PDB file of C-alpha atoms in Angstrom:
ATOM      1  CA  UNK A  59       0.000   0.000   0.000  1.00 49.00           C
ATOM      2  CA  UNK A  60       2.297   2.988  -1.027  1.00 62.00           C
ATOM      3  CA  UNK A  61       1.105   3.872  -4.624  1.00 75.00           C
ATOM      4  CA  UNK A  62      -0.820   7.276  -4.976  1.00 76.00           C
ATOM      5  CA  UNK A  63      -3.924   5.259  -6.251  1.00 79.00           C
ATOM      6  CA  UNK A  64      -3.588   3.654  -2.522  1.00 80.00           C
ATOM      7  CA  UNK A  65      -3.230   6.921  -0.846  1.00 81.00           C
ATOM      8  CA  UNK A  66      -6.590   7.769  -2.498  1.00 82.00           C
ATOM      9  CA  UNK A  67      -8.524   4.625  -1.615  1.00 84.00           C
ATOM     10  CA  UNK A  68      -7.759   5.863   2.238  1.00 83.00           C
ATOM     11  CA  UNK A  69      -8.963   9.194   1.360  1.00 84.00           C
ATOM     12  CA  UNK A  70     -11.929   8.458   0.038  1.00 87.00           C
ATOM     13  CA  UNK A  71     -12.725   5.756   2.533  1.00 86.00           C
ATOM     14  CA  UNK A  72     -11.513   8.786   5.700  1.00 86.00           C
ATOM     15  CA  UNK A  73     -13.988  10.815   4.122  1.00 87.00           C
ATOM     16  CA  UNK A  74     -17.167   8.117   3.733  1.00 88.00           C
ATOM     17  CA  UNK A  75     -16.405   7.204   7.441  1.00 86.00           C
ATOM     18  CA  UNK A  76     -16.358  10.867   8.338  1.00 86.00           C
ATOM     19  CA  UNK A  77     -19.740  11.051   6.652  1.00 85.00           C
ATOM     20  CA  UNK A  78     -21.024   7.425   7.825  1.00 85.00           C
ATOM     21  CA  UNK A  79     -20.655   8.571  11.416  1.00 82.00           C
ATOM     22  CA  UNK A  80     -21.974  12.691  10.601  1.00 81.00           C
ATOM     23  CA  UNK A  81     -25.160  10.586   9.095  1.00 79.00           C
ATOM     24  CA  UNK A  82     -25.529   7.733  11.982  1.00 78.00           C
ATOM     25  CA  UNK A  83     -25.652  10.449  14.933  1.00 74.00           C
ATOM     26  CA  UNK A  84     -28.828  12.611  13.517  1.00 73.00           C
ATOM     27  CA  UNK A  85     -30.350   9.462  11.703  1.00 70.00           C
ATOM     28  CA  UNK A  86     -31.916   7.763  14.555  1.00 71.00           C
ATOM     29  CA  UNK A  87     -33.964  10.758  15.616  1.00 72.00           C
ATOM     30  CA  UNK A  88     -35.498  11.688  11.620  1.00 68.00           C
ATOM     31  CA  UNK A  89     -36.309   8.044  11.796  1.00 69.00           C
ATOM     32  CA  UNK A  90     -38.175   8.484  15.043  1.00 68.00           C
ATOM     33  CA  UNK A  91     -40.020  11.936  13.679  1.00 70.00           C
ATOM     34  CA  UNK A  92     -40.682  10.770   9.891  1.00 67.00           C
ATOM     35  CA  UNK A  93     -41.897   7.322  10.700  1.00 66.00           C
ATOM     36  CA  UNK A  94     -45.255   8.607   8.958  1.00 70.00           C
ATOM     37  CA  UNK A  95     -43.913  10.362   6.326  1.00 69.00           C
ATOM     38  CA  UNK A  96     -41.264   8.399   4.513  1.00 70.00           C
ATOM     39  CA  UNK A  97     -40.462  10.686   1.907  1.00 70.00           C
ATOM     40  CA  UNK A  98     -39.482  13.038   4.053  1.00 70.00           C
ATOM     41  CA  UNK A  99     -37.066  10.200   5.868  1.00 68.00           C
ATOM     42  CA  UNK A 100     -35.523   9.817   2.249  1.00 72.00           C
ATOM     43  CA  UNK A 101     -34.941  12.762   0.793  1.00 71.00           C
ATOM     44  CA  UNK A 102     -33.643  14.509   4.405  1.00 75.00           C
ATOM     45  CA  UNK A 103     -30.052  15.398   4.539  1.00 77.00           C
ATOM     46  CA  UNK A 104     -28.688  12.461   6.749  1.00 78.00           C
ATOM     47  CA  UNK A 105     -30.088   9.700   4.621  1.00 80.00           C
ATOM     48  CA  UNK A 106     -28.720  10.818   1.385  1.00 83.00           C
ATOM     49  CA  UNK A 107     -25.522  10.903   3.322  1.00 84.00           C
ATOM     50  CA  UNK A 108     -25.439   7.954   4.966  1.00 86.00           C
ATOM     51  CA  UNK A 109     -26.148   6.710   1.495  1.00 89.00           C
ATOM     52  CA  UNK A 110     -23.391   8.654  -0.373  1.00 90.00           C
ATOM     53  CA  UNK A 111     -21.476   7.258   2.380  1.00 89.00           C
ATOM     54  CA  UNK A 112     -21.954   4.016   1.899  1.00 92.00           C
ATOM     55  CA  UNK A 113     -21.469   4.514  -2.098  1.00 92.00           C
ATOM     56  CA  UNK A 114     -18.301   6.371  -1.625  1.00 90.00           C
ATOM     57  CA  UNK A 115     -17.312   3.027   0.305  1.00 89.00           C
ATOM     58  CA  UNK A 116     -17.395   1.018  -2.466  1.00 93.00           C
ATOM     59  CA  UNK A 117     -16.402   3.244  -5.262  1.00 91.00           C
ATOM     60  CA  UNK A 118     -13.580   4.239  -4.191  1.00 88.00           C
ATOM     61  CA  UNK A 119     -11.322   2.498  -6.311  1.00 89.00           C
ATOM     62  CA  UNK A 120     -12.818   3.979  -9.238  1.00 89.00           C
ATOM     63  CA  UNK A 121     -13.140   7.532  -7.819  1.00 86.00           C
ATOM     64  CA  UNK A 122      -9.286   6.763  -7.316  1.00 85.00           C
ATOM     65  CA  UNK A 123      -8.032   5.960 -10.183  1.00 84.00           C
ATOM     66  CA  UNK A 124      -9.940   9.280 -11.426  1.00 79.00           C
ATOM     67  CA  UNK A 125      -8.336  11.288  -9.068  1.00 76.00           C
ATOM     68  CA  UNK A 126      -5.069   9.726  -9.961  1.00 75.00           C
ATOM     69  CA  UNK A 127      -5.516  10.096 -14.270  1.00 66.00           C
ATOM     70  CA  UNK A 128      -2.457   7.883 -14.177  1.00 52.00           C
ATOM     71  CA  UNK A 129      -0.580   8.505 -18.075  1.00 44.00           C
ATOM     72  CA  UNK A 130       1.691   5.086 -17.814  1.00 46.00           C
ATOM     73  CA  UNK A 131       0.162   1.683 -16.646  1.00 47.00           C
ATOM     74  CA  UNK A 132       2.420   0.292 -13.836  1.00 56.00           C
ATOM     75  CA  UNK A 133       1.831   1.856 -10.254  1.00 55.00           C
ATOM     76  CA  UNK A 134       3.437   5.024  -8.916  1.00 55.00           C
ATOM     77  CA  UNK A 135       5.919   4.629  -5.204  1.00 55.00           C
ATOM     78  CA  UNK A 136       5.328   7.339  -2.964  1.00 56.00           C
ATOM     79  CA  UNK A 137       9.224   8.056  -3.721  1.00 58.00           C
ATOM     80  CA  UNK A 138       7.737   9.513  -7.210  1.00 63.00           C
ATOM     81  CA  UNK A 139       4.943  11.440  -5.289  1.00 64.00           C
ATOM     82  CA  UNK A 140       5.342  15.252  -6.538  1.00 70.00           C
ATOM     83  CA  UNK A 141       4.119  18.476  -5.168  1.00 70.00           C
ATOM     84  CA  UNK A 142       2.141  18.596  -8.218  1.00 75.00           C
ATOM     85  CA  UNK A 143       0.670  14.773  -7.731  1.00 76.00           C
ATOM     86  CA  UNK A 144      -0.039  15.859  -3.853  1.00 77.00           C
ATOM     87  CA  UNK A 145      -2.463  18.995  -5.318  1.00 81.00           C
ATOM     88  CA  UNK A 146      -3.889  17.202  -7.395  1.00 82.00           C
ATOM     89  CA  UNK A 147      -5.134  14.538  -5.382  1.00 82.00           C
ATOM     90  CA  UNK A 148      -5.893  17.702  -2.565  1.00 83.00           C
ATOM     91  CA  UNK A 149      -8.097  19.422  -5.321  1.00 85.00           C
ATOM     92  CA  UNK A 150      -9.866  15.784  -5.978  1.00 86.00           C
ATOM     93  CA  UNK A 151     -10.622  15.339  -2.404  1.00 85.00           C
ATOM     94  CA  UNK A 152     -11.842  18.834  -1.980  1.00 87.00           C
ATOM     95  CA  UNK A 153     -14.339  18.423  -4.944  1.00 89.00           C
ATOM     96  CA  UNK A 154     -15.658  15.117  -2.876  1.00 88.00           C
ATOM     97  CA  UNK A 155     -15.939  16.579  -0.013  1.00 87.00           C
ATOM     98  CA  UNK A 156     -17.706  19.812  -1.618  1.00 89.00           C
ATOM     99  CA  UNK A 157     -19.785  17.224  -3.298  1.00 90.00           C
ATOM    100  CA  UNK A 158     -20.557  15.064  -0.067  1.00 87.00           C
ATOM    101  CA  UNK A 159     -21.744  18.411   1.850  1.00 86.00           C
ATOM    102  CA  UNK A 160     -23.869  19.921  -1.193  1.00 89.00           C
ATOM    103  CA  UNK A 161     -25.628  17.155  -2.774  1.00 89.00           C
ATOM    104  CA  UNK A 162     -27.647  15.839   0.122  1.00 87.00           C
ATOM    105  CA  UNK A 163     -28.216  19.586   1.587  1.00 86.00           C
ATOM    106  CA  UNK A 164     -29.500  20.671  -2.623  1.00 89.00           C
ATOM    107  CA  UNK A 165     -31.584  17.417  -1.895  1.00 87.00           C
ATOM    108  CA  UNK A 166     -33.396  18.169   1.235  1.00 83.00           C
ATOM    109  CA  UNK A 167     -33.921  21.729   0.334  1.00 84.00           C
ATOM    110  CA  UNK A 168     -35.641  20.498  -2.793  1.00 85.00           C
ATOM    111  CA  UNK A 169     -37.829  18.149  -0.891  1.00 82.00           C
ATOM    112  CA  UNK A 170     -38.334  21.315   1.824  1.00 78.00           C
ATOM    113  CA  UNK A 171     -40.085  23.097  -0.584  1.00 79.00           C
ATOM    114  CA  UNK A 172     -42.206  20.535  -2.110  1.00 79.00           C
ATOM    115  CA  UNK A 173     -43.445  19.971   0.968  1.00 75.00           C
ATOM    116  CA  UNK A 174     -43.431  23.880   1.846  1.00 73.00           C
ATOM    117  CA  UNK A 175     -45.506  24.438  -1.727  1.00 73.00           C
ATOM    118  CA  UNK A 176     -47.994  21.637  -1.103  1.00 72.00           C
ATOM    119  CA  UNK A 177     -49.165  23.232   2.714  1.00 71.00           C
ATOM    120  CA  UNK A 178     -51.048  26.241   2.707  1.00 72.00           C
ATOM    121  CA  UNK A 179     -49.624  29.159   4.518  1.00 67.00           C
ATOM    122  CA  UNK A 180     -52.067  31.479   5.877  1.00 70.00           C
ATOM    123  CA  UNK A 181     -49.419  34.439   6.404  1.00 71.00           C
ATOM    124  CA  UNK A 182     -47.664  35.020   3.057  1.00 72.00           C
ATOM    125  CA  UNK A 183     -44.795  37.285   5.073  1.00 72.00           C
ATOM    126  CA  UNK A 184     -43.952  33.917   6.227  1.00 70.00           C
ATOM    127  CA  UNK A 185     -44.073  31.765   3.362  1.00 71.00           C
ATOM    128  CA  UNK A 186     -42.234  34.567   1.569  1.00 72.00           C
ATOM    129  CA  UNK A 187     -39.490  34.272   4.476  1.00 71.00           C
ATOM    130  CA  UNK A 188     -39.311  30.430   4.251  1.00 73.00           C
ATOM    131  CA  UNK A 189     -39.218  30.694  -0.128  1.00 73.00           C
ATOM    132  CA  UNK A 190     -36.154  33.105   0.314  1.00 75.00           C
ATOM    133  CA  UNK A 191     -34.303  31.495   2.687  1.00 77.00           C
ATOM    134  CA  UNK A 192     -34.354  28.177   1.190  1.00 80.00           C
ATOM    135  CA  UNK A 193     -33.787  29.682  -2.205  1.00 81.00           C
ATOM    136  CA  UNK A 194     -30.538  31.103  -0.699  1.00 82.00           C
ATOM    137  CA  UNK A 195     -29.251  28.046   1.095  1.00 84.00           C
ATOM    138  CA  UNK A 196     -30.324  26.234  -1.989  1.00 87.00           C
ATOM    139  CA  UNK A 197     -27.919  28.450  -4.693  1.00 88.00           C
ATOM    140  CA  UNK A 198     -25.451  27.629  -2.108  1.00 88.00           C
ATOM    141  CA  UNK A 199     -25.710  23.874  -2.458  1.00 90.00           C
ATOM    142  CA  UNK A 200     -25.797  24.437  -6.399  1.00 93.00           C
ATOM    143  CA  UNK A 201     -23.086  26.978  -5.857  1.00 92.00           C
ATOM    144  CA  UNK A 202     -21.036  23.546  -3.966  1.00 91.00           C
ATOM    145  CA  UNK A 203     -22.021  20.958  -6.209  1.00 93.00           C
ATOM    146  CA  UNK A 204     -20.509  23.201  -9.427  1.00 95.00           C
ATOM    147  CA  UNK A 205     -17.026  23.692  -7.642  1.00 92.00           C
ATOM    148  CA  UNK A 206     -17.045  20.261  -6.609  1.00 91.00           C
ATOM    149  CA  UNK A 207     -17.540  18.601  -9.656  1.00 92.00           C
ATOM    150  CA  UNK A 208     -14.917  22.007 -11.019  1.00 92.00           C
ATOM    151  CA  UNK A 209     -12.455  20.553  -8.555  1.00 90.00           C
ATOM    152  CA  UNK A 210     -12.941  16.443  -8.799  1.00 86.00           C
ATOM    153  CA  UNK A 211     -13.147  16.458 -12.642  1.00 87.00           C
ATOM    154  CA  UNK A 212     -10.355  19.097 -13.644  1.00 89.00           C
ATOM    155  CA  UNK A 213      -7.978  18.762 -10.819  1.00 85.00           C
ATOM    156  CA  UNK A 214      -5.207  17.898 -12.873  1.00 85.00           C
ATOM    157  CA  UNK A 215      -5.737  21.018 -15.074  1.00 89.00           C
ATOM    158  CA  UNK A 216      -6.194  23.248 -12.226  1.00 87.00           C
ATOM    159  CA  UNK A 217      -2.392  22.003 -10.802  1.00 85.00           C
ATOM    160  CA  UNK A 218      -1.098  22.840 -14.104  1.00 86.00           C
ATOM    161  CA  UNK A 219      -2.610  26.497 -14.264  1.00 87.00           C
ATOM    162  CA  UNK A 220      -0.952  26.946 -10.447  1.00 84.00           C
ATOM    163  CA  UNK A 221       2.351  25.221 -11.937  1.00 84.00           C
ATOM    164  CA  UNK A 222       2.258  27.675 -14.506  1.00 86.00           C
ATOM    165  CA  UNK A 223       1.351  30.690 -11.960  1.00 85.00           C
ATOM    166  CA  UNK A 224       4.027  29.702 -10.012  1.00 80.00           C
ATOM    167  CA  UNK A 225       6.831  29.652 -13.035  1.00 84.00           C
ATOM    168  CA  UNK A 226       6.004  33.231 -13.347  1.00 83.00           C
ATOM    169  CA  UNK A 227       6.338  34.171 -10.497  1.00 73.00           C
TER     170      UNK A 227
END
């Protein structure tokens, strides 16, 4: 276990843990409240990430080897691990964890105002308090899920644009 793909696999896995135990400490109690109403149950925040958890489990090998983009076909020692190699696996992990955090919050907002929309409201200062807050928590989540998948997919180009900063300088 000293390749960089390796060194991802434990990333990934540190960060499905982290969210594995974020989800499992909340999760008992939604269960408890949205017995009745199991949409609600699914679409809150700490079941989608005790599911994303659990997916990030098993895929990380393949997440890895994304992070990695590996150009020759035999593994990488940590002797050969660069700067460069060490950013872009940081800008990878960033994007997951961006991703982890945003995608289950977009999710539960969504399913917020579905549920906000089908109620009737008999003060509209209030339901126009609740649509603009969760509108701005939602662009946030959109805002996350954008740099994340910025960060995951093109990590390797942003190192090279800070490489290149850098040269200038």
């Amino acid at each position: 276990m000293n390749t960089k793909h390796d060194i991802a696999i434990i990333l990934i896995k540190v960060l499905s843990l982290y969210l594995l135990l974020q989800s499992l400490s909340i999760l008992p109690t939604y269960v408890q409240i949205y017995s009745e109403t199991p949409t609600f149950l699914l679409t809150s925040q700490q079941f989608v990430s005790f599911i994303l958890s659990i997916l990030l489990w098993f895929l990380a090998p393949f997440l890895a080897k994304t992070m990695i983009k590996k150009h020759n076909s035999k593994p990488e020692q940590i002797s050969n691990f660069s700067g460069i190699d060490f950013e872009q696996i940081l800008f990878s992990a960033i994007g997951l964890i961006l991703l982890a955090i945003s995608i289950p919050g977009a999710i539960s907002i969504i399913s917020y105002n579905v549920a906000i929309n089908s109620t009737e409201v008999k003060d509209i200062a209030t339901k126009v308090h609740i649509e603009a807050s969760s509108s701005s928590f939602l662009a946030k989540y959109i805002a996350g899920i954008f740099l994340g998948c910025v960060f995951l997919v093109f990590s390797k180009i942003l190192t090279q644009k800070i490489e290149m900063f850098r040269n200038k300088i």
